[in-house]
Amino acid sequence: GAVVSQHPSWVICKSGTSVKIECRSLDFQATTMFWYRQFPKQSLMLMATSNEGSKATYEQGVEKDKFLINHASLTLSTLTVTSAHPEDSSFYICSANRGMEPQHFGDGTRLSIL
Amino acid sequence: DAKTTQPNSMESNEEEPVHLPCNHSTISGTDYIHWYRQLPSQGPEYVIHGLTSNVNNRMASLAIAEDRKSSTLILHRATLRDAAVYYCILRGIHGSSNTGKLIFGQGTTLQVKP
């Protein structure tokens, strides 16, 4: 089945650091990739929708200058959390799909900002 | 986005069938009913989806009411590995304002007792 790889799986860094998370579709070309964040005991919250070669569409309330999304190819999207602070600590999850096929999710990145 | 309503939690005994309900009274004619599940500390996993007819796959069955205002995910024999949060989500087709994105609700936490 379709596989989506997310890297790193966890990261701990100091406040003020920028952190990049990669999302790759390993065995299919993804027309669209999505980024979510999830706080403990809460549901997933969609942050942005990303299409290859175009600017990401951010959900209301998500700061686009804070969460930079680059979708350089049909198999790779990156999320950069700029100048991260403790309140940005969360579980970040990406997903990818081709056309209207079901979304396939990565295993998430646990980000901890000290 | 059309919303879904699910019970917060359910319990099941191992090796017994489980029926997970979902209400979606405001579903539109172009919304597909998707089910995903999420195990602890992992990204969501696609389970099944359908439009009007009942669907079966190796993981589960999806029973859709004739008026499409509700559906039921059926796990035929629950195992301990089926303990997860199950999300029922409506997904519009490309070309609609939904753009195929998934909006997660709180889902149903399924506990499976040995």
CSV table of C-alpha atoms in Angstrom, one decimal:
chain,number,residue,atom,x,y,z
A,1,GLY,CA,0.0,0.0,0.0
A,2,ALA,CA,0.9,3.7,-0.2
A,3,VAL,CA,3.6,4.8,2.2
A,4,VAL,CA,4.2,8.2,3.5
A,5,SER,CA,7.5,8.8,5.4
A,6,GLN,CA,8.0,11.6,7.8
A,7,HIS,CA,11.3,12.7,9.2
A,8,PRO,CA,12.4,13.3,11.9
A,9,SER,CA,10.1,11.3,14.1
A,10,TRP,CA,11.0,13.4,17.1
A,11,VAL,CA,13.1,16.5,17.8
A,12,ILE,CA,14.0,18.5,20.8
A,13,CYS,CA,15.5,21.9,20.4
A,14,LYS,CA,16.0,25.2,22.1
A,15,SER,CA,13.6,28.1,22.0
A,16,GLY,CA,14.2,30.3,19.0
A,17,THR,CA,15.5,27.6,16.7
A,18,SER,CA,13.9,26.8,13.4
A,19,VAL,CA,12.9,23.2,12.8
A,20,LYS,CA,12.3,21.6,9.4
A,21,ILE,CA,10.1,18.5,9.0
A,22,GLU,CA,10.0,16.4,5.8
A,23,CYS,CA,7.2,14.5,4.4
A,24,ARG,CA,7.7,12.1,1.5
A,25,SER,CA,5.4,9.9,-0.5
A,26,LEU,CA,7.6,6.9,-1.1
A,27,ASP,CA,5.7,4.9,-3.8
A,28,PHE,CA,3.3,7.3,-5.4
A,29,GLN,CA,3.2,10.9,-6.7
A,30,ALA,CA,1.1,13.0,-4.4
A,31,THR,CA,-1.0,15.7,-6.0
A,32,THR,CA,-1.7,17.2,-2.6
A,33,MET,CA,-0.1,17.1,0.8
A,34,PHE,CA,-1.6,18.2,4.1
A,35,TRP,CA,-0.1,19.3,7.4
A,36,TYR,CA,-1.8,18.7,10.7
A,37,ARG,CA,-0.9,19.4,14.4
A,38,GLN,CA,-2.2,17.5,17.4
A,39,PHE,CA,-2.0,18.4,21.0
A,40,PRO,CA,-2.2,15.7,23.7
A,41,LYS,CA,-5.7,14.1,24.0
A,42,GLN,CA,-7.0,16.3,21.2
A,43,SER,CA,-7.9,15.6,17.6
A,44,LEU,CA,-5.9,16.5,14.6
A,45,MET,CA,-6.1,20.1,13.4
A,46,LEU,CA,-5.5,20.8,9.8
A,47,MET,CA,-2.9,23.5,9.3
A,48,ALA,CA,-2.5,23.8,5.6
A,49,THR,CA,-3.0,22.2,2.2
A,50,SER,CA,-0.1,22.0,-0.1
A,51,ASN,CA,0.0,21.4,-3.9
A,52,GLU,CA,3.2,20.9,-5.8
A,53,GLY,CA,4.6,24.0,-7.3
A,54,SER,CA,2.2,26.4,-5.7
A,55,LYS,CA,1.7,28.3,-2.5
A,56,ALA,CA,0.2,26.4,0.4
A,57,THR,CA,-3.3,27.3,1.5
A,58,TYR,CA,-3.4,27.9,5.3
A,59,GLU,CA,-6.4,27.3,7.5
A,60,GLN,CA,-7.8,30.2,9.4
A,61,GLY,CA,-5.7,31.1,12.5
A,62,VAL,CA,-2.5,29.4,11.2
A,63,GLU,CA,0.4,31.9,10.8
A,64,LYS,CA,1.9,31.3,7.4
A,65,ASP,CA,5.1,33.2,8.4
A,66,LYS,CA,5.5,31.0,11.4
A,67,PHE,CA,4.8,27.7,9.6
A,68,LEU,CA,6.6,27.7,6.2
A,69,ILE,CA,5.5,25.1,3.8
A,70,ASN,CA,7.5,24.2,0.7
A,71,HIS,CA,6.2,21.6,-1.8
A,72,ALA,CA,9.0,21.3,-4.2
A,73,SER,CA,8.1,18.0,-5.9
A,74,LEU,CA,5.3,15.5,-6.2
A,75,THR,CA,7.0,13.4,-3.5
A,76,LEU,CA,8.3,15.9,-1.0
A,77,SER,CA,6.8,18.6,1.2
A,78,THR,CA,8.5,20.3,4.1
A,79,LEU,CA,7.2,22.2,7.1
A,80,THR,CA,9.5,24.7,8.8
A,81,VAL,CA,8.5,25.9,12.2
A,82,THR,CA,10.4,29.2,12.4
A,83,SER,CA,11.7,30.6,15.7
A,84,ALA,CA,10.0,27.9,17.6
A,85,HIS,CA,8.8,28.5,21.1
A,86,PRO,CA,7.5,26.1,23.8
A,87,GLU,CA,3.9,26.7,22.7
A,88,ASP,CA,4.8,25.2,19.3
A,89,SER,CA,5.6,21.9,21.0
A,90,SER,CA,3.1,19.4,19.4
A,91,PHE,CA,2.7,16.3,17.3
A,92,TYR,CA,3.0,17.3,13.6
A,93,ILE,CA,1.5,14.9,11.1
A,94,CYS,CA,1.6,15.1,7.3
A,95,SER,CA,-0.6,13.2,4.8
A,96,ALA,CA,-0.5,12.8,1.0
A,97,ASN,CA,-3.0,11.7,-1.6
A,98,ARG,CA,-3.2,11.3,-5.3
A,99,GLY,CA,-6.4,12.8,-6.8
A,100,MET,CA,-9.4,11.6,-4.8
A,101,GLU,CA,-7.7,8.5,-3.4
A,102,PRO,CA,-7.7,8.2,0.4
A,103,GLN,CA,-5.1,10.2,2.3
A,104,HIS,CA,-2.1,8.3,3.6
A,105,PHE,CA,-0.5,9.6,6.8
A,106,GLY,CA,3.0,9.7,8.0
A,107,ASP,CA,3.8,8.5,11.5
A,108,GLY,CA,4.2,12.1,12.8
A,109,THR,CA,6.9,14.2,14.3
A,110,ARG,CA,7.0,14.9,18.0
A,111,LEU,CA,8.4,18.4,18.5
A,112,SER,CA,9.5,19.6,21.9
A,113,ILE,CA,10.8,23.1,22.4
A,114,LEU,CA,12.7,23.7,25.6
B,1,ASP,CA,-17.8,21.7,6.0
B,2,ALA,CA,-20.5,19.2,6.9
B,3,LYS,CA,-20.0,17.8,10.4
B,4,THR,CA,-20.2,14.4,11.9
B,5,THR,CA,-21.3,13.3,15.4
B,6,GLN,CA,-19.8,10.2,17.1
B,7,PRO,CA,-20.0,8.8,20.6
B,8,ASN,CA,-16.9,9.8,22.7
B,9,SER,CA,-16.1,6.3,23.6
B,10,MET,CA,-17.1,2.7,23.3
B,11,GLU,CA,-16.1,-0.6,24.7
B,12,SER,CA,-16.0,-4.0,23.2
B,13,ASN,CA,-14.9,-7.5,24.1
B,14,GLU,CA,-12.1,-9.2,22.2
B,15,GLU,CA,-13.3,-11.4,19.3
B,16,GLU,CA,-16.8,-9.8,19.3
B,17,PRO,CA,-18.2,-7.5,16.6
B,18,VAL,CA,-18.1,-3.8,17.1
B,19,HIS,CA,-20.5,-1.3,15.5
B,20,LEU,CA,-19.3,2.3,15.6
B,21,PRO,CA,-22.0,4.8,14.7
B,22,CYS,CA,-21.7,8.1,13.0
B,23,ASN,CA,-24.3,10.8,12.3
B,24,HIS,CA,-24.0,13.2,9.4
B,25,SER,CA,-27.4,14.7,8.9
B,26,THR,CA,-26.0,17.7,6.8
B,27,ILE,CA,-24.1,15.5,4.3
B,28,SER,CA,-24.2,16.8,0.8
B,29,GLY,CA,-24.7,14.7,-2.3
B,30,THR,CA,-21.0,14.9,-3.2
B,31,ASP,CA,-19.6,14.0,0.2
B,32,TYR,CA,-17.9,10.7,0.7
B,33,ILE,CA,-17.9,9.1,4.1
B,34,HIS,CA,-14.4,8.2,5.2
B,35,TRP,CA,-13.2,6.3,8.3
B,36,TYR,CA,-9.8,6.6,9.7
B,37,ARG,CA,-8.3,5.3,12.9
B,38,GLN,CA,-5.4,6.5,15.0
B,39,LEU,CA,-3.4,4.3,17.4
B,40,PRO,CA,-1.5,6.1,20.2
B,41,SER,CA,1.6,8.1,19.0
B,42,GLN,CA,0.9,7.2,15.4
B,43,GLY,CA,-0.5,9.0,12.4
B,44,PRO,CA,-4.1,8.1,11.3
B,45,GLU,CA,-4.6,5.0,9.2
B,46,TYR,CA,-7.2,4.8,6.4
B,47,VAL,CA,-9.9,2.2,7.2
B,48,ILE,CA,-12.7,2.5,4.6
B,49,HIS,CA,-14.8,4.9,2.6
B,50,GLY,CA,-18.1,4.9,0.7
B,51,LEU,CA,-20.6,7.1,-1.0
B,52,THR,CA,-24.0,5.4,-1.1
B,53,SER,CA,-23.6,1.6,-1.1
B,54,ASN,CA,-22.3,-0.6,1.7
B,55,VAL,CA,-18.6,-1.3,1.4
B,56,ASN,CA,-16.4,-4.2,2.6
B,57,ASN,CA,-12.6,-4.5,2.8
B,58,ARG,CA,-10.2,-6.6,4.7
B,59,MET,CA,-10.3,-4.3,7.7
B,60,ALA,CA,-14.0,-3.5,8.1
B,61,SER,CA,-17.4,-3.0,6.6
B,62,LEU,CA,-19.2,0.3,6.2
B,63,ALA,CA,-23.0,0.3,6.3
B,64,ILE,CA,-24.5,3.5,5.0
B,65,ALA,CA,-28.1,4.5,5.7
B,66,GLU,CA,-30.4,4.8,2.7
B,67,ASP,CA,-30.8,8.6,3.4
B,68,ARG,CA,-27.0,8.9,4.0
B,69,LYS,CA,-27.6,10.8,7.2
B,70,SER,CA,-25.8,8.1,9.2
B,71,SER,CA,-23.3,5.3,8.8
B,72,THR,CA,-21.8,2.5,10.8
B,73,LEU,CA,-18.3,1.1,10.8
B,74,ILE,CA,-18.3,-2.6,11.6
B,75,LEU,CA,-15.3,-4.5,12.9
B,76,HIS,CA,-16.3,-8.1,12.6
B,77,ARG,CA,-14.1,-9.5,15.3
B,78,ALA,CA,-12.4,-7.0,17.5
B,79,THR,CA,-8.8,-7.6,18.6
B,80,LEU,CA,-6.7,-5.8,21.1
B,81,ARG,CA,-4.9,-4.1,18.2
B,82,ASP,CA,-8.1,-2.5,17.1
B,83,ALA,CA,-8.1,-0.3,20.2
B,84,ALA,CA,-7.8,3.2,18.7
B,85,VAL,CA,-9.6,6.5,18.1
B,86,TYR,CA,-11.9,6.0,15.1
B,87,TYR,CA,-12.8,9.1,13.1
B,88,CYS,CA,-15.8,9.4,10.7
B,89,ILE,CA,-15.1,12.2,8.3
B,90,LEU,CA,-17.0,13.7,5.3
B,91,ARG,CA,-14.8,14.4,2.3
B,92,GLY,CA,-15.9,16.5,-0.6
B,93,ILE,CA,-14.8,15.9,-4.2
B,94,HIS,CA,-12.1,18.0,-5.9
B,95,GLY,CA,-13.6,21.0,-7.5
B,96,SER,CA,-15.8,21.7,-4.5
B,97,SER,CA,-14.8,24.2,-1.8
B,98,ASN,CA,-13.6,21.3,0.3
B,99,THR,CA,-10.7,20.4,-2.0
B,100,GLY,CA,-10.5,16.9,-0.6
B,101,LYS,CA,-9.2,18.0,2.8
B,102,LEU,CA,-10.2,16.1,5.9
B,103,ILE,CA,-11.5,17.9,9.0
B,104,PHE,CA,-11.2,15.7,12.0
B,105,GLY,CA,-13.7,15.7,14.8
B,106,GLN,CA,-13.2,14.2,18.2
B,107,GLY,CA,-13.8,10.6,17.1
B,108,THR,CA,-14.7,7.6,19.1
B,109,THR,CA,-12.2,6.0,21.4
B,110,LEU,CA,-12.6,2.2,21.2
B,111,GLN,CA,-11.5,0.1,24.1
B,112,VAL,CA,-11.2,-3.6,23.6
B,113,LYS,CA,-11.2,-5.8,26.6
B,114,PRO,CA,-9.5,-9.2,26.6
